[in-house]
Short mmCIF file of C-alpha atoms and ligand atoms in Angstrom, two decimals:
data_model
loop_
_atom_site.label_atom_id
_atom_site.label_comp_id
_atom_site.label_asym_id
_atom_site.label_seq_id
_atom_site.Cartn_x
_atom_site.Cartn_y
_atom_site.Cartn_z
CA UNK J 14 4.82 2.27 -24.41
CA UNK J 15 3.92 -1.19 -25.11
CA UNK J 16 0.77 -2.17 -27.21
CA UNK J 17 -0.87 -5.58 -26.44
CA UNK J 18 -3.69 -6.54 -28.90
CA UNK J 19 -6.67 -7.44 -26.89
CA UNK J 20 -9.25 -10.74 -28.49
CA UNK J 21 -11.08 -8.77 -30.00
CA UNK J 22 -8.62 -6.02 -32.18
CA UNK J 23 -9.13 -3.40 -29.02
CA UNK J 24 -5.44 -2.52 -28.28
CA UNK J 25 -4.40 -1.59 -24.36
CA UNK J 26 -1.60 0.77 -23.19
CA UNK J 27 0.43 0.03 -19.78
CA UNK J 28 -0.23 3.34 -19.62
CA UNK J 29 -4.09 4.25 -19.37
CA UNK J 30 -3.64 7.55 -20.15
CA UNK J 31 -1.84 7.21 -23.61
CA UNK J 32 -5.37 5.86 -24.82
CA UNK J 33 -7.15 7.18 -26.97
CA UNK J 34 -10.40 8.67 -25.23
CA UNK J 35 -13.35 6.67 -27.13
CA UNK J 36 -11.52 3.38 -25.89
CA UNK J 37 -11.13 4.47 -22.31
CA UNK J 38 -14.52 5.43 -22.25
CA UNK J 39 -15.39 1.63 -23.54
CA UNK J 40 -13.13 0.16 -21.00
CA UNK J 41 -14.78 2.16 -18.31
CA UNK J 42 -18.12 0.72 -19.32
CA UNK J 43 -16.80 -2.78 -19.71
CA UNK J 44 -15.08 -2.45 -16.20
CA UNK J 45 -18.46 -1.32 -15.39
CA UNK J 46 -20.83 -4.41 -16.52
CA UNK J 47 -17.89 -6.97 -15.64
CA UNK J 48 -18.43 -5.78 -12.16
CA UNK J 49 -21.97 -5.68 -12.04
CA UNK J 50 -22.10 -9.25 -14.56
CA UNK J 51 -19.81 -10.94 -11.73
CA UNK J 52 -17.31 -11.02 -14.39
CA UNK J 53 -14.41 -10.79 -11.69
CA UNK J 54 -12.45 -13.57 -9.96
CA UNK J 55 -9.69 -13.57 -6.92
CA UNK J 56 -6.75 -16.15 -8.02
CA UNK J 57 -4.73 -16.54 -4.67
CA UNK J 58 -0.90 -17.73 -4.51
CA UNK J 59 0.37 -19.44 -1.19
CA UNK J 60 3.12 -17.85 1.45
CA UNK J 61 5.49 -20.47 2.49
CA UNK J 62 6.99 -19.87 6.06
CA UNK J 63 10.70 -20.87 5.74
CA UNK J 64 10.88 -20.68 9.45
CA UNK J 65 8.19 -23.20 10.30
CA UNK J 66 7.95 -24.92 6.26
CA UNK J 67 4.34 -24.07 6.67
CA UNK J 68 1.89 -22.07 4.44
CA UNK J 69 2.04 -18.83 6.08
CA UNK J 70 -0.86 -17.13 3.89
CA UNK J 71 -2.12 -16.45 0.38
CA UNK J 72 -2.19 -13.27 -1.76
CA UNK J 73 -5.25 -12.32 -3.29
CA UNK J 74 -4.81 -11.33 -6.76
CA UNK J 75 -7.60 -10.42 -9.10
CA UNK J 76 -8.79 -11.95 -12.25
CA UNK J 77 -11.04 -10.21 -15.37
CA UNK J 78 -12.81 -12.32 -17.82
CA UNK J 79 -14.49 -10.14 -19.81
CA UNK J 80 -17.00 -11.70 -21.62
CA UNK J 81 -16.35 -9.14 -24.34
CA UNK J 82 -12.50 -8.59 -24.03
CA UNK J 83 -11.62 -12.09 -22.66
CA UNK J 84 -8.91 -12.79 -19.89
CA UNK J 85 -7.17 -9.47 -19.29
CA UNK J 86 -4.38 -9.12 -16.51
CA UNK J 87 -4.82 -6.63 -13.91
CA UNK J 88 -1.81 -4.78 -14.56
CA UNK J 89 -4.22 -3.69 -17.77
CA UNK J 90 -7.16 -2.97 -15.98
CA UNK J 91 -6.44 -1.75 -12.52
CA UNK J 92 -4.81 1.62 -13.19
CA UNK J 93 -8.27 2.74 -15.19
CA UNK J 94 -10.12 1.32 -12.58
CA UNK J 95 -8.34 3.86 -10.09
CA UNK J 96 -8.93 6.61 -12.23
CA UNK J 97 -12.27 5.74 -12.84
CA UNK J 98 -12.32 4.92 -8.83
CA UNK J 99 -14.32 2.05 -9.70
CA UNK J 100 -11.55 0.53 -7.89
CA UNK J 101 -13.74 1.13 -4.78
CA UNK J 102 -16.43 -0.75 -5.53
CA UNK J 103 -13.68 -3.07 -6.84
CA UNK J 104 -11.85 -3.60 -4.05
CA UNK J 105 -14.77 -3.65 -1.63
CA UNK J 106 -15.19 -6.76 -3.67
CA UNK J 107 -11.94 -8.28 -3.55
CA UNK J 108 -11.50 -7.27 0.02
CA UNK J 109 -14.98 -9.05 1.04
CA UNK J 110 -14.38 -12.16 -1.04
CA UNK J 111 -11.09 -12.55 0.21
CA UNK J 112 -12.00 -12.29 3.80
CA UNK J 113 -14.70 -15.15 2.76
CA UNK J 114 -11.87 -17.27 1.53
CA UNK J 115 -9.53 -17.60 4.06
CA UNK J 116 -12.38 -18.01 6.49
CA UNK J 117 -13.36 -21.34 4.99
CA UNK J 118 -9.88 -22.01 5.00
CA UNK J 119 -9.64 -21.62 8.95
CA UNK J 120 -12.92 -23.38 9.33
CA UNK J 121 -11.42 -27.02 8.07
CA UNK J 122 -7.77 -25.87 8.35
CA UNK J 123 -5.48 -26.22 11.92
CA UNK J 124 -3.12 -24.04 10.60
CA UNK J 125 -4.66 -20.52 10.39
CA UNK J 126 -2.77 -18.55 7.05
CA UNK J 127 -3.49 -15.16 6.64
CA UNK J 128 -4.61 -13.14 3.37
CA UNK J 129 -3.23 -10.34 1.70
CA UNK J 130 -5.11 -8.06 -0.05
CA UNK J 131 -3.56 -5.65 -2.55
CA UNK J 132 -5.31 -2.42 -1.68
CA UNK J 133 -5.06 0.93 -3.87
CA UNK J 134 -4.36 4.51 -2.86
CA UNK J 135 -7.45 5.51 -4.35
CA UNK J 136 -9.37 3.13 -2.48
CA UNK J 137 -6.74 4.05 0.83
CA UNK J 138 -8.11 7.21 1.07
CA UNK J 139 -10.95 7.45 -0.28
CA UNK J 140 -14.35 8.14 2.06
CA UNK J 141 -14.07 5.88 5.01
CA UNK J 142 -11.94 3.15 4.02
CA UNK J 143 -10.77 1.88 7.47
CA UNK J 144 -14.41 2.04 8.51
CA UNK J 145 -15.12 -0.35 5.25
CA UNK J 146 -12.83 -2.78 6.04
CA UNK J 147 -13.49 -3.15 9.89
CA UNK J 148 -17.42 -3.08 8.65
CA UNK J 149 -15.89 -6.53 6.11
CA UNK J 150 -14.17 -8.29 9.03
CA UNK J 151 -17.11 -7.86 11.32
CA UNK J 152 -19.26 -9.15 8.66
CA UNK J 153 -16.94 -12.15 7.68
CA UNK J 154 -15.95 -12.85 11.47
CA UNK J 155 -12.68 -12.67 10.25
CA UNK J 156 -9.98 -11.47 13.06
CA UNK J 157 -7.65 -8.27 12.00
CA UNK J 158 -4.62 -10.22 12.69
CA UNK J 159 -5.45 -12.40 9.66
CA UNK J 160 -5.67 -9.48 7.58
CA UNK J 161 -3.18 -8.10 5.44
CA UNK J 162 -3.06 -5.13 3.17
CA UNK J 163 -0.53 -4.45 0.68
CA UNK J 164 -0.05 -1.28 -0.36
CA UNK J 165 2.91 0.47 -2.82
CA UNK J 166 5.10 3.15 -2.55
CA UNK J 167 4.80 4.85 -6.26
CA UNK J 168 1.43 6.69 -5.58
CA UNK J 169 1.68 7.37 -2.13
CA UNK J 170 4.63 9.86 -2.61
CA UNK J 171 1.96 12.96 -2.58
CA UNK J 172 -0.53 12.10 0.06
CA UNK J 173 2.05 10.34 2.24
CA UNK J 174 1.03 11.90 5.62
CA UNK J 175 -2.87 11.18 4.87
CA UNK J 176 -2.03 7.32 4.25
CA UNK J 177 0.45 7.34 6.83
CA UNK J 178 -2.42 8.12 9.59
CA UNK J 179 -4.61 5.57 7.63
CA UNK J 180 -2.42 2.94 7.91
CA UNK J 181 -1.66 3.44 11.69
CA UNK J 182 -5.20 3.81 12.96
CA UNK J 183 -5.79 -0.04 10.77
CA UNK J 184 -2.56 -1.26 12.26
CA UNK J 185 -3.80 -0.26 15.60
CA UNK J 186 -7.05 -2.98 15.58
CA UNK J 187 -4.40 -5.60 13.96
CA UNK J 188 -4.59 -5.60 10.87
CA UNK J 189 -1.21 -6.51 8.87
CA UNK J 190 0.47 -3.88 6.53
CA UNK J 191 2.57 -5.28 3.63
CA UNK J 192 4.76 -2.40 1.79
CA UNK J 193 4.67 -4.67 -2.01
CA UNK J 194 6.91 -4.34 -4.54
CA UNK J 195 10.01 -2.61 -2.52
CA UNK J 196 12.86 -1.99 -4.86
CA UNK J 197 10.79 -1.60 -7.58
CA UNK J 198 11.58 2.04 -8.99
CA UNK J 199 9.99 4.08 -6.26
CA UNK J 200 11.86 2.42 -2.89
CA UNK J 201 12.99 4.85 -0.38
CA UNK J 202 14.48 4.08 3.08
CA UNK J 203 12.57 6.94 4.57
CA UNK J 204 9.56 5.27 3.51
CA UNK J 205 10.46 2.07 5.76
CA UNK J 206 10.18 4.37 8.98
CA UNK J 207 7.17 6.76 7.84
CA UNK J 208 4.57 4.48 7.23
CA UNK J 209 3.50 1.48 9.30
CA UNK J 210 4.63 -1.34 7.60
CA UNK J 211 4.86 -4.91 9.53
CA UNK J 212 5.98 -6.80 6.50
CA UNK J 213 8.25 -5.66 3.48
CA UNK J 214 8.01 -7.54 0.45
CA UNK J 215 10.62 -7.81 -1.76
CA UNK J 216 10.25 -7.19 -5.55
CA UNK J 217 11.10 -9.82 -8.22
CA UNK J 218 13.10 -7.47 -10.09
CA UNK J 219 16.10 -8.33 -6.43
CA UNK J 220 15.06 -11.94 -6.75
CA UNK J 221 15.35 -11.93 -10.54
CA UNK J 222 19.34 -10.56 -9.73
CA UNK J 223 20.29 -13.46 -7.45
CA UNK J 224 23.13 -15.02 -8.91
CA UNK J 225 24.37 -18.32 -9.01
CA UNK J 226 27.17 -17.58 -7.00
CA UNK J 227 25.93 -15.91 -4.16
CA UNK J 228 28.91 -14.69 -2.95
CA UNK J 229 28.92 -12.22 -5.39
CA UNK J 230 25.53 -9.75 -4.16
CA UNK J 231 24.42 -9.31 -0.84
CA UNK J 232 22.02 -6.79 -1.45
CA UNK J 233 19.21 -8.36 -1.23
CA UNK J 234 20.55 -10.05 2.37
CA UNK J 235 20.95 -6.99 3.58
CA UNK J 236 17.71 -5.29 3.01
CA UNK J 237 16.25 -8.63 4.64
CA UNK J 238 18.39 -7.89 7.61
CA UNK J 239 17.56 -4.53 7.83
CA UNK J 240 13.81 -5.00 7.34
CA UNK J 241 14.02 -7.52 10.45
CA UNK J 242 16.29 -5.54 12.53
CA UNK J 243 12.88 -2.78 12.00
CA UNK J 244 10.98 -5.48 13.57
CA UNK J 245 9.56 -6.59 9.95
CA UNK J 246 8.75 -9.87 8.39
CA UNK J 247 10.05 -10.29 4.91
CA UNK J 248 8.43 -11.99 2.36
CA UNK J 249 10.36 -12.56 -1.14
CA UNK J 250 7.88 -11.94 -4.36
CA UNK J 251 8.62 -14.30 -7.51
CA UNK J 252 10.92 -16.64 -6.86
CA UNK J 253 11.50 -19.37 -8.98
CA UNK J 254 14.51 -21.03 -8.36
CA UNK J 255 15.98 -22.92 -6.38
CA UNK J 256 18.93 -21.44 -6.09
CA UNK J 257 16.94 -18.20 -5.11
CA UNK J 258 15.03 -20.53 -2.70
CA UNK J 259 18.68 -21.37 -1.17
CA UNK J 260 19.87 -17.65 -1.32
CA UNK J 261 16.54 -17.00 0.89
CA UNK J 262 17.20 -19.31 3.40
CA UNK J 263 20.78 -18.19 3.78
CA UNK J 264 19.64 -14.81 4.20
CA UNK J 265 16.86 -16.01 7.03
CA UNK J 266 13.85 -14.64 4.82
CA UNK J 267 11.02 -15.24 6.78
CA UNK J 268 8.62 -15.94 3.35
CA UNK J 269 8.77 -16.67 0.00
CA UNK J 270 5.93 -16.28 -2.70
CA UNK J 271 7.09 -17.41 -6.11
CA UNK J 272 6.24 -19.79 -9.61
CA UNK J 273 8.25 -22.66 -7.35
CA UNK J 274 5.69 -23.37 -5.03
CA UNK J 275 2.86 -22.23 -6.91
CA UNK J 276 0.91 -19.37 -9.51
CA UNK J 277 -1.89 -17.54 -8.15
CA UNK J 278 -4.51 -20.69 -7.72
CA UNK J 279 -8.78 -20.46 -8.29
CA UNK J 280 -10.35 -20.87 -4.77
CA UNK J 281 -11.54 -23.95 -4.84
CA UNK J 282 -7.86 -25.54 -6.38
CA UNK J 283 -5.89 -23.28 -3.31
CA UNK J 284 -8.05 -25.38 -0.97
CA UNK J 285 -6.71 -28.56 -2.25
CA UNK J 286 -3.49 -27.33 -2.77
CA UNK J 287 -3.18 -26.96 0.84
CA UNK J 288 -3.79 -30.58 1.42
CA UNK J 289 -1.06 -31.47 -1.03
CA UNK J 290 1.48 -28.91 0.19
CA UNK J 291 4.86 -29.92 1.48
CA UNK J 292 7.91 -27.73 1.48
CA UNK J 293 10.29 -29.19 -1.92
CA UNK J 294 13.62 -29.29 0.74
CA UNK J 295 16.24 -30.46 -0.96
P1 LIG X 327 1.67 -7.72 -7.03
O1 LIG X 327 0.76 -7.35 -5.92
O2 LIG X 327 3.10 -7.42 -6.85
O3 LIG X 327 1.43 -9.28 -7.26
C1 LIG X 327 2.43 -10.20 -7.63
C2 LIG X 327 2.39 -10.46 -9.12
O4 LIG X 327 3.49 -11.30 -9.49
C3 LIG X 327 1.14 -11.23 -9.58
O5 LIG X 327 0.83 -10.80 -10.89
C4 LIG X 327 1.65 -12.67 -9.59
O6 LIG X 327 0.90 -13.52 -10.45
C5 LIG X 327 3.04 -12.48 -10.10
N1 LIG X 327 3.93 -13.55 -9.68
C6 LIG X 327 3.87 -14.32 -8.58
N2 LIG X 327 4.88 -15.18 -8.50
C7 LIG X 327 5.64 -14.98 -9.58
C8 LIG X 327 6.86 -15.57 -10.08
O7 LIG X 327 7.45 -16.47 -9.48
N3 LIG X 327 7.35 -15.07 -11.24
C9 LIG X 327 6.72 -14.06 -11.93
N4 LIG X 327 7.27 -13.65 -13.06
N5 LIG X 327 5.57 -13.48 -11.49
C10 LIG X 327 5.05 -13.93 -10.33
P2 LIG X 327 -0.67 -10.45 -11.31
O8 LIG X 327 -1.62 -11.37 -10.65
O9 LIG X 327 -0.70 -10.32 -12.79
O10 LIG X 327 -0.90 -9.01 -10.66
C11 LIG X 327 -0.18 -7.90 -11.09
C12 LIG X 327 -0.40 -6.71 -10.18
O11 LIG X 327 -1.75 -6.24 -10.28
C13 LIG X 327 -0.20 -7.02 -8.71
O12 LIG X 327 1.18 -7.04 -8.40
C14 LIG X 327 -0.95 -5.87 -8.08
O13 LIG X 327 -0.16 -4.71 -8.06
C15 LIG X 327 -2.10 -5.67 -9.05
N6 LIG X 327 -3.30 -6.33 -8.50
C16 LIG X 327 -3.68 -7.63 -8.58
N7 LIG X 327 -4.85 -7.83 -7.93
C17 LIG X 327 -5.22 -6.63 -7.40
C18 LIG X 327 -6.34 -6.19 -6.62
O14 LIG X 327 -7.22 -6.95 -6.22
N8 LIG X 327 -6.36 -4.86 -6.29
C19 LIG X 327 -5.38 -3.99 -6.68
N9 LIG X 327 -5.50 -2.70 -6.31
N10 LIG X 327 -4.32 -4.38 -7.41
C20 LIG X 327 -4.23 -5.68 -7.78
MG1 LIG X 328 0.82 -7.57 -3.97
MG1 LIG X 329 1.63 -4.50 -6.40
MG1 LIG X 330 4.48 -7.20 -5.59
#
């Protein structure tokens, strides 16, 4: 595994498990206070519509600075936080704060995006959760159909039947559910028709491998035209090119999220983002 050094000389492991035990506990506690200090932040990168050059929505993504630790990615903190399942008071968080966001967005905005809220399967099927997150909309008068909740295939392998009811019963009052990261490792067709998925997004790792002559791979066309021909809209993660941007539109992605439009913005910069926007066309 790779080691990071942290601000302060604490070292972190992709891996939460490979730690040593005296530092997980520490991280637990500091997880712990962050979330109780406010110490947490949601960072959310636009959706551009390719169909309609519009912003379609914006993906949550959350943000740690730790007043002990400093800034620390979630891909370092969010697999401890599931095994500590203080992802669920976590992601009750994100979830309501999100739904607060894009609320204020519709309230000066004509054009209604939606948000996407990367959702664990810790939190998935944990004690209630679809109750929990109808209980959030109804509190945030936020509709369902301007929900979305992403969720990935790597954990979900074991418990697939039990998040493959979840998912229906939140599909069925609207809400939107994004499979993330698909061909990343994990990906299985079989996955595509099991669970309830309304939008597929591609992983970086197929946008990454779009060549300059695009002649040469189809690949990633053809999962987009098989994810539509299943009904599903397909949103491309990290793209950063233009000539991935061009590949995209070739292919009749519905969605791109990627460095070229934007990074993951704070609230209050998203907001003016949006009155800035216009699709680069070239
Ligand atoms: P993800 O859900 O696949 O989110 C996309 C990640 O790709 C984000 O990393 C985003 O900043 C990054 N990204 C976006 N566009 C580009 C691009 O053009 N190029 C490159 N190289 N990267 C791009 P981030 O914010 O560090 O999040 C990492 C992962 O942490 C997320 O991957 C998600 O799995 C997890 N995560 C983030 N926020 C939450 C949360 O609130 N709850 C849960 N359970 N997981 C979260
Ligand atoms: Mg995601
Ligand atoms: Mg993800
Ligand atoms: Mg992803």
């Amino acid at each position: 595994h790779t080691k990071k050094q942290g601000g302060n000389g604490l070292a972190f492991y992709d891996a939460s498990f490979s730690m040593p035990l005296q530092q997980r506990a520490d991280m637990i506690r500091l997880l712990r206070y962050g979330l109780e200090n406010e110490e947490f932040e949601l960072h959310y990168q636009p959706q551009i519509n390719l169909e309609n050059s519009r912003i379609e929505g914006f993906e949550a993504l959350i943000r740690w600075n730790s007043s002990e630790l400093g800034r620390i990615p979630p891909d370092q903190f969010i697999r401890l936080a599931e095994e500590s399942h203080l992802i669920i008071p976590m992601g009750e968080w994100v979830l309501r704060t999100a739904c607060k966001f894009i609320r204020g967005i519709h309230e000066s905005e004509e054009n209604k995006p939606i948000v996407s809220v990367n959702v664990s399967v810790v939190q998935l099927i944990g004690h209630r959760f679809e109750e929990r997150v109808l209980d959030i909309l109804r509190e945030t008068g936020l509709d369902p159909c301007y929900l979305e909740l992403e969720v990935t295939e790597s954990m979900m392998i074991e418990s697939m039947d039990l998040v493959a009811d979840k998912l229906t019963r939140l599909k069925e009052y609207g809400i939107n559910i994004a499979l993330d990261d698909f061909g990343r490792g994990f990906s299985s067709l079989s996955h595509l028709m099991r669970l309830p998925i309304t939008t597929l997004k591609i992983d970086k790792s197929f946008i990454e491998h779009i060549p300059e002559n695009q002649e040469d791979q189809p690949l990633t066309g053809l999962i987009i035209q098989l994810a539509k021909g299943m009904g599903m809209k397909v949103v491309a993660e990290g793209v950063e090119k233009y000539v991935q941007l061009d590949y995209l539109k070739k292919y009749e992605c519905n969605c791109i999220q990627g460095f070229l439009f934007s990074k993951p913005l704070p609230a209050l910069i998203a907001r003016d983002w949006i009155k800035a926007f216009s699709l680069p066309i070239r």
